[in-house]
mmCIF file of C-alpha atoms in Angstrom:
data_model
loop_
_atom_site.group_PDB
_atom_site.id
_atom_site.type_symbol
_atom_site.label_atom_id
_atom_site.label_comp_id
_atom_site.label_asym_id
_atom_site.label_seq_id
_atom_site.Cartn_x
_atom_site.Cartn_y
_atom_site.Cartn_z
ATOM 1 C CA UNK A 1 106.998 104.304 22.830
ATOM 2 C CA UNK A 2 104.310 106.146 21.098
ATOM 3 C CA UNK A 3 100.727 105.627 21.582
ATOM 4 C CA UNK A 4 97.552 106.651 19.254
ATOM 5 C CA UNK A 5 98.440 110.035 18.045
ATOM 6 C CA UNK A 6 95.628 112.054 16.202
ATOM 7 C CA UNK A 7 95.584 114.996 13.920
ATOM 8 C CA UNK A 8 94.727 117.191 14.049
ATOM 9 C CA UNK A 9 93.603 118.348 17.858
ATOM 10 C CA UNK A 10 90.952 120.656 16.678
ATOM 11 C CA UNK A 11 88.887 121.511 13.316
ATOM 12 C CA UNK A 12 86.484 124.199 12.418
ATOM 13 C CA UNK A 13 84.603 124.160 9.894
ATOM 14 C CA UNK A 14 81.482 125.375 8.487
ATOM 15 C CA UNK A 15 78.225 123.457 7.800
ATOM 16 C CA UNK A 16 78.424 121.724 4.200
ATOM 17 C CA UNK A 17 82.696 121.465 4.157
ATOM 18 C CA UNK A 18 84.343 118.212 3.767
ATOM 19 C CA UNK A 19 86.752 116.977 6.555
ATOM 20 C CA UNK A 20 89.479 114.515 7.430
ATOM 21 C CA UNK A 21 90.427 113.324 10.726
ATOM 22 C CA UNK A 22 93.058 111.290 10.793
ATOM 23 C CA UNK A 23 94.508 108.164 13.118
ATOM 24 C CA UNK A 24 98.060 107.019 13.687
ATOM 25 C CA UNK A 25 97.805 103.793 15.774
ATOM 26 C CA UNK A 26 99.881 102.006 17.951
ATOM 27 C CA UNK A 27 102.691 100.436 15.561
ATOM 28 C CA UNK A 28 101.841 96.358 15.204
ATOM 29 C CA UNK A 29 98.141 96.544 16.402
ATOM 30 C CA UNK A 30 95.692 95.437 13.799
ATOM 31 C CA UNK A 31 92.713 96.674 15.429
ATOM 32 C CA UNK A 32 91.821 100.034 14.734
ATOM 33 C CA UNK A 33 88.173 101.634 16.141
ATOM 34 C CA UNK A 34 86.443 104.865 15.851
ATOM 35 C CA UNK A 35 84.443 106.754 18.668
ATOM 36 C CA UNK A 36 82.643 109.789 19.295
ATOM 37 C CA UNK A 37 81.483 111.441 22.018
ATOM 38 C CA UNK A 38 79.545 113.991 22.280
ATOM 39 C CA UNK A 39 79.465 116.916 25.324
ATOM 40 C CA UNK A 40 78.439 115.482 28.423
ATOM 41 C CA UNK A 41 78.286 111.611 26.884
ATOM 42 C CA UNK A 42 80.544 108.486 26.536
ATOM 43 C CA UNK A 43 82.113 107.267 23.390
ATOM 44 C CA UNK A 44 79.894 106.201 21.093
ATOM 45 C CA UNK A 45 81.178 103.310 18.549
ATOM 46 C CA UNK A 46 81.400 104.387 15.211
ATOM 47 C CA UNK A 47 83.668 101.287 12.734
ATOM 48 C CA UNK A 48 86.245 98.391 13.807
ATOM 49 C CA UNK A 49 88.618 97.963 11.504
ATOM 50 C CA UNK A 50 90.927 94.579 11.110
ATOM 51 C CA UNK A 51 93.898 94.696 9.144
ATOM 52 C CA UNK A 52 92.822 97.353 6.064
ATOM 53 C CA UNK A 53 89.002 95.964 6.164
ATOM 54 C CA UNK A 54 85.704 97.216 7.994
ATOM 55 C CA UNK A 55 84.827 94.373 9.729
ATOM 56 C CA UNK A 56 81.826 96.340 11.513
ATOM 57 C CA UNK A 57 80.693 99.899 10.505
ATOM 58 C CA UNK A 58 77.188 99.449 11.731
ATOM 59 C CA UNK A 59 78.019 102.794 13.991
ATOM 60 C CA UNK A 60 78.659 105.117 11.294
ATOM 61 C CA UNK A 61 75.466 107.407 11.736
ATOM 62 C CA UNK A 62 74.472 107.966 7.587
ATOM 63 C CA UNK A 63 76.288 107.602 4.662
ATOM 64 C CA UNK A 64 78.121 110.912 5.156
ATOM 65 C CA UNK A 65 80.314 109.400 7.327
ATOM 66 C CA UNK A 66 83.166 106.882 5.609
ATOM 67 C CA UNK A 67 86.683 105.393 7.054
ATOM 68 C CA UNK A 68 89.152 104.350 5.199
ATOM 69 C CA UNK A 69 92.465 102.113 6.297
ATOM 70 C CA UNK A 70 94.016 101.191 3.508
ATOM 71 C CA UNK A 71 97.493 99.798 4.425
ATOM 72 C CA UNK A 72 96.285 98.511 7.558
ATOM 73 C CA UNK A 73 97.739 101.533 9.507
ATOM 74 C CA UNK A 74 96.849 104.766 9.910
ATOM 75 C CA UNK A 75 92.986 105.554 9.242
ATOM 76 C CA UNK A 76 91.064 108.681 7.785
ATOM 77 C CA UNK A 77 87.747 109.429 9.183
ATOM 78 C CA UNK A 78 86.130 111.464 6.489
ATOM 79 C CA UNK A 79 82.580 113.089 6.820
ATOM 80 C CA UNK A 80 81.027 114.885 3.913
ATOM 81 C CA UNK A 81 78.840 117.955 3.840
ATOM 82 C CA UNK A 82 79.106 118.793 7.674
ATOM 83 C CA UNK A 83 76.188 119.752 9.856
ATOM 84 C CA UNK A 84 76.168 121.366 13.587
ATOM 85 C CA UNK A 85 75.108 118.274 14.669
ATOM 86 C CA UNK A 86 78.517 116.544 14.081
ATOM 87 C CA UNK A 87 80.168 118.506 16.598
ATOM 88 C CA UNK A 88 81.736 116.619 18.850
ATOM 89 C CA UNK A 89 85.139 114.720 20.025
ATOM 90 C CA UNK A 90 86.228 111.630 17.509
ATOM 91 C CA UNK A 91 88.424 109.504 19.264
ATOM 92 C CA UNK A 92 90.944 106.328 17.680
ATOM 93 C CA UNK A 93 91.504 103.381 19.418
ATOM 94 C CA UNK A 94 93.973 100.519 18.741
ATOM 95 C CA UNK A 95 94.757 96.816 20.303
ATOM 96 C CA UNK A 96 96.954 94.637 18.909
ATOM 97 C CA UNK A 97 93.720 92.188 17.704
ATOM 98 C CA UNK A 98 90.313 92.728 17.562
ATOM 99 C CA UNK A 99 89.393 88.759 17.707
ATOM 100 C CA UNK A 100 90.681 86.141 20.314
ATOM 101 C CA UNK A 101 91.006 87.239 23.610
ATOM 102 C CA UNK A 102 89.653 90.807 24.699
ATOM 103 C CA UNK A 103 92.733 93.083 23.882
ATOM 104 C CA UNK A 104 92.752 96.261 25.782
ATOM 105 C CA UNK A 105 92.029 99.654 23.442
ATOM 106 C CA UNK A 106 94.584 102.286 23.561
ATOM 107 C CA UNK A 107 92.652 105.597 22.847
ATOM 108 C CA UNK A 108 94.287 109.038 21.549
ATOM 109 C CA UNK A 109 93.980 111.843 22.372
ATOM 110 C CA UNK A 110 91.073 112.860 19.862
ATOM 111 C CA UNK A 111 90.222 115.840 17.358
ATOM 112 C CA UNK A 112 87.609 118.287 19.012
ATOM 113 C CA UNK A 113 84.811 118.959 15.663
ATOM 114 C CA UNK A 114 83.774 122.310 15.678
ATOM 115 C CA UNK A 115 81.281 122.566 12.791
ATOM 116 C CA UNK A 116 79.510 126.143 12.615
ATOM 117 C CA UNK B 1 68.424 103.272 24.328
ATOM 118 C CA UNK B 2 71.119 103.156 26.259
ATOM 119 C CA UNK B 3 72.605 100.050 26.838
ATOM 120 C CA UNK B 4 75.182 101.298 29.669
ATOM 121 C CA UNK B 5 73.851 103.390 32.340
ATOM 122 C CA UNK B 6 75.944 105.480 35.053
ATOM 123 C CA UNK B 7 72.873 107.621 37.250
ATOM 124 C CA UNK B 8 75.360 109.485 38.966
ATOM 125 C CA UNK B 9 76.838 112.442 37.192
ATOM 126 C CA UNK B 10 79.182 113.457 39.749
ATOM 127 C CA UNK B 11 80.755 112.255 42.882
ATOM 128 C CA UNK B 12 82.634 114.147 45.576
ATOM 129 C CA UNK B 13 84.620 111.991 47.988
ATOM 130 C CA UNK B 14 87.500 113.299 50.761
ATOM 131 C CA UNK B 15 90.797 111.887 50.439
ATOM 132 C CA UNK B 16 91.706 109.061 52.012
ATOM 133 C CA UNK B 17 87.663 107.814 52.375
ATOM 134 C CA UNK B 18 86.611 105.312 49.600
ATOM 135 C CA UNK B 19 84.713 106.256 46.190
ATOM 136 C CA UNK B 20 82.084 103.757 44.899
ATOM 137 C CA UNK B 21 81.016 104.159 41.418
ATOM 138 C CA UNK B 22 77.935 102.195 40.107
ATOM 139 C CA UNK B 23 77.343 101.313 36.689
ATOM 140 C CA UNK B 24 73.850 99.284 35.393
ATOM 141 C CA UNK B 25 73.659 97.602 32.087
ATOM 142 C CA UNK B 26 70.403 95.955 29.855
ATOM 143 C CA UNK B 27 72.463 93.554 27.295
ATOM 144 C CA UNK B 28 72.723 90.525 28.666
ATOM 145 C CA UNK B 29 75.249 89.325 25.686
ATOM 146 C CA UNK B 30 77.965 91.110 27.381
ATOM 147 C CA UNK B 31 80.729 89.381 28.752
ATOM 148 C CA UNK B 32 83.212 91.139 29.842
ATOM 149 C CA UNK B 33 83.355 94.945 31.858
ATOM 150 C CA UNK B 34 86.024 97.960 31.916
ATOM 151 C CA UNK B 35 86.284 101.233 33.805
ATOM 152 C CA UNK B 36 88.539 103.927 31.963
ATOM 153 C CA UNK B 37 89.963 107.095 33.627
ATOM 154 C CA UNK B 38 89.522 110.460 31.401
ATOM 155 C CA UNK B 39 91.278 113.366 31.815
ATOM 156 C CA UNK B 40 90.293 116.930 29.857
ATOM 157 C CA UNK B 41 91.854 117.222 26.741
ATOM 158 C CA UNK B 42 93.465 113.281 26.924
ATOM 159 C CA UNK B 43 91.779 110.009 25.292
ATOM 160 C CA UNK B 44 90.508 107.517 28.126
ATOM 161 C CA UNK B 45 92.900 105.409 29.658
ATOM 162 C CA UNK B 46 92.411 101.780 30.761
ATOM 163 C CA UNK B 47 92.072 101.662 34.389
ATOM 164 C CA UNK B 48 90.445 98.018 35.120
ATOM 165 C CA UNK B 49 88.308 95.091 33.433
ATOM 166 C CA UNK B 50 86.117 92.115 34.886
ATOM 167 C CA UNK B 51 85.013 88.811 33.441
ATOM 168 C CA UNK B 52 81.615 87.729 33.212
ATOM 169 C CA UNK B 53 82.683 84.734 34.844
ATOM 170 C CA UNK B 54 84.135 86.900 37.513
ATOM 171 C CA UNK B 55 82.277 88.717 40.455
ATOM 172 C CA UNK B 56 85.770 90.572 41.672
ATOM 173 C CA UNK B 57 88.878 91.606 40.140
ATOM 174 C CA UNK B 58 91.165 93.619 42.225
ATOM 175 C CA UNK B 59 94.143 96.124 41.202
ATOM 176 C CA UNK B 60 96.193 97.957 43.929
ATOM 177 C CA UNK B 61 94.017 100.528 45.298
ATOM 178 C CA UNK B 62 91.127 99.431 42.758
ATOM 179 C CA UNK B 63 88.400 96.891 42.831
ATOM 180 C CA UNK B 64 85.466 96.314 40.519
ATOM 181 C CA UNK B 65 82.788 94.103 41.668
ATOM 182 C CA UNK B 66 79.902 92.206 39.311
ATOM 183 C CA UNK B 67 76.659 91.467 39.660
ATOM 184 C CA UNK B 68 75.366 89.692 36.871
ATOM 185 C CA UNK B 69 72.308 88.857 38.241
ATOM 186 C CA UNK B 70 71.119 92.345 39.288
ATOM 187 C CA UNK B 71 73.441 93.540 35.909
ATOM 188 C CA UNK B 72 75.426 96.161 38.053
ATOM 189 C CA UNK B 73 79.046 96.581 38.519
ATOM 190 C CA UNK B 74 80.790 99.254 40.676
ATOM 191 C CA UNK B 75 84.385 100.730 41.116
ATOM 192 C CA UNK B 76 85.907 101.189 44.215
ATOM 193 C CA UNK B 77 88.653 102.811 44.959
ATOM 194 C CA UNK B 78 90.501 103.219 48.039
ATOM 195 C CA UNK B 79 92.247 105.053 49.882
ATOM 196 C CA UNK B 80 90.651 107.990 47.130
ATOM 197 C CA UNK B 81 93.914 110.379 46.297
ATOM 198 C CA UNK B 82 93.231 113.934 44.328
ATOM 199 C CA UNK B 83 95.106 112.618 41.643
ATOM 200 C CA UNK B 84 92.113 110.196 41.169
ATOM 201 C CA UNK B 85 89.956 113.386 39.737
ATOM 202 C CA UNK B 86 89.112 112.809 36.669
ATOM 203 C CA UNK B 87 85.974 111.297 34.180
ATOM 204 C CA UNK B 88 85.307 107.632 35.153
ATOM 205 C CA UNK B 89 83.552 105.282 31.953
ATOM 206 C CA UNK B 90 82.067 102.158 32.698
ATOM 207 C CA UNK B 91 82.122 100.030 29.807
ATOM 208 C CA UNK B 92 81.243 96.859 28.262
ATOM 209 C CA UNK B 93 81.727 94.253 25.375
ATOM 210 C CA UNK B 94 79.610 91.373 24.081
ATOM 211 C CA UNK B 95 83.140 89.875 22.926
ATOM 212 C CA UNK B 96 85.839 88.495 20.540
ATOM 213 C CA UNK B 97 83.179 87.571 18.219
ATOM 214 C CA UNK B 98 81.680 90.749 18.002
ATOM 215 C CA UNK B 99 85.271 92.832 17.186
ATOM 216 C CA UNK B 100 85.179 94.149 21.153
ATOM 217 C CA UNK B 101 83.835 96.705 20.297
ATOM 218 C CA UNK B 102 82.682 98.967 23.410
ATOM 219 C CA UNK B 103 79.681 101.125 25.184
ATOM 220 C CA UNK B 104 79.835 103.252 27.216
ATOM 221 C CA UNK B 105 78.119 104.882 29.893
ATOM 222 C CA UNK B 106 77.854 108.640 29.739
ATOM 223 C CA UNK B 107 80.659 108.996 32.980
ATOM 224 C CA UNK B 108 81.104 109.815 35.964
ATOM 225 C CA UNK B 109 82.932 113.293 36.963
ATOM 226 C CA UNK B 110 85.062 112.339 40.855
ATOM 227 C CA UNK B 111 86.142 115.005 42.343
ATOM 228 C CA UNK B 112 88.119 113.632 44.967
ATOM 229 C CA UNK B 113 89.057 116.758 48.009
ATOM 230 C CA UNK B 114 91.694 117.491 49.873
#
C-alpha cells in the first residue's frame, strides 16, 4: 500500500520566489499535519488539518506561510517571498483521525528547502 | 522554549549491550509519549508510544518507561542490533482535544557498533 508520498524531494530557490510543496496522504485518513525541521532539530508543528479545514494553524511562523486542503486529500504548503531562513526539511503526516483516540502519524518522506 | 528536551546528542552502544535513551519534558498537559526512528533521507517512523496513565509499555526488543512525576521517559532497547542506527525522537501530545498534534525533541543520533 502506499504511504505519504511528497513532491517534490528537493527545491531551490532563491530568496523572494514563491513555492509549493505538496502532500499526498495516506488514502482514507482525514488527518493531515505539517512539520518542519530544521538541521540538527526535531519536527516542529506547523497546521492540522481535518477533513478540507485548518483546525489548528497556530504553527505557521508569519503570514507567508499558507496550506491549503481543499478536497480533503492531498495538501499544498505554499510560502510566499522566500527567505534563507526557511531552509529546512517540511515533512506531511497523516492518521486516519485527528480526534478520538491518539491515531498514530504516518510521515513522508519530506521536501529538503533550499532557499539561496 | 522547548517543551521536549533530549540532552544527549549522540549515543554509541556495542551490539548486543542495551541503549537507554532519556527524554525530559515541561508541559504537564501532555498525556500521552512516542519515540520515532529516523533514517537520512526517510520521514520518521513510529517505533513506540506510552500512556500517561502508563509507567511501561513494552514492544519486542523495546521498552519505554514514564516518569510522570520527575517528567522523564526513556527508551530502551535491547539486545541493541546495527540496524538500530538511526535518529531517535522523543515525542509528545497533550491529546485528542488538541488535534494530536506533536513536539519533539531535537533527537538523538545511536550509533549502535559492531
Amino acid at each position: 500500500g502506499a504511504g505519504v508520498s511528497q513532491t517534490p524531494s528537493n527545491k531551490v530557490t532563491e530568496k523572494g520566489k514563491y513555492v509549493e510543496l505538496r502532500c499526498d496522504p495516506i488514502s482514507g485518513h482525514t488527518a493531515l499535519y505539517w512539520y518542519r525541521q530544521s538541521l540538527g532539530q526535531g519536527p516542529e508543528f506547523l497546521i492540522y488539518f481535518q477533513g478540507t479545514g485548518a483546525a489548528d494553524d497556530s504553527g505557521l511562523p508569519n503570514d507567508r506561510f499558507f496550506a491549503v486542503r481543499p478536497e480533503g486529500s492531498v495538501s499544498t504548503l505554499k510560502i510566499q517571498r522566500t527567505e534563507r531562513g526557511d531552509s529546512a526539511v517540511y515533512l506531511c503526516a497523516s492518521s486516519l483521525s485527528g480526534t478520538g483516540i491518539y491515531n498514530e502519524q504516518f510521515f513522508g518522506p519530506g521536501t529538503r528547502l533550499t532557499v539561496l | 522554549d522547548q517543551q521536549v528536551k533530549q540532552n544527549s546528542p549522540s549515543l554509541s552502544v556495542q551490539e548486543g549491550r542495551i541503549s537507554i535513551l532519556n527524554c525530559d519534558y515541561t508541559n504537564s498537559m501532555f498525556d500521552y509519549f512516542l519515540w520515532y526512528k529516523k533514517y537520512p533521507a526517510e520521514g520518521p517512523t513510529f517505533l513506540i508510544s506510552i500512556s500517561s496513565i502508563k509507567d511501561k509499555n513494552e514492544d519486542g526488543r523495546f521498552t519505554v518507561f514514564l516518569n510522570k512525576s520527575a517528567k522523564h521517559l526513556s527508551l530502551h532497547i535491547v539486545p541493541s542490533q546495527p540496524g538500530d542506527s538511526a535518529v531517535y525522537f522523543c515525542a509528545a501530545s497533550e491529546g485528542r482535544e488538541y488535534g494530536n498534534k506533536l513536539v519533539f525533541g531535537a533527537g538523538t543520533i545511536l550509533r549502535v557498533k559492531s
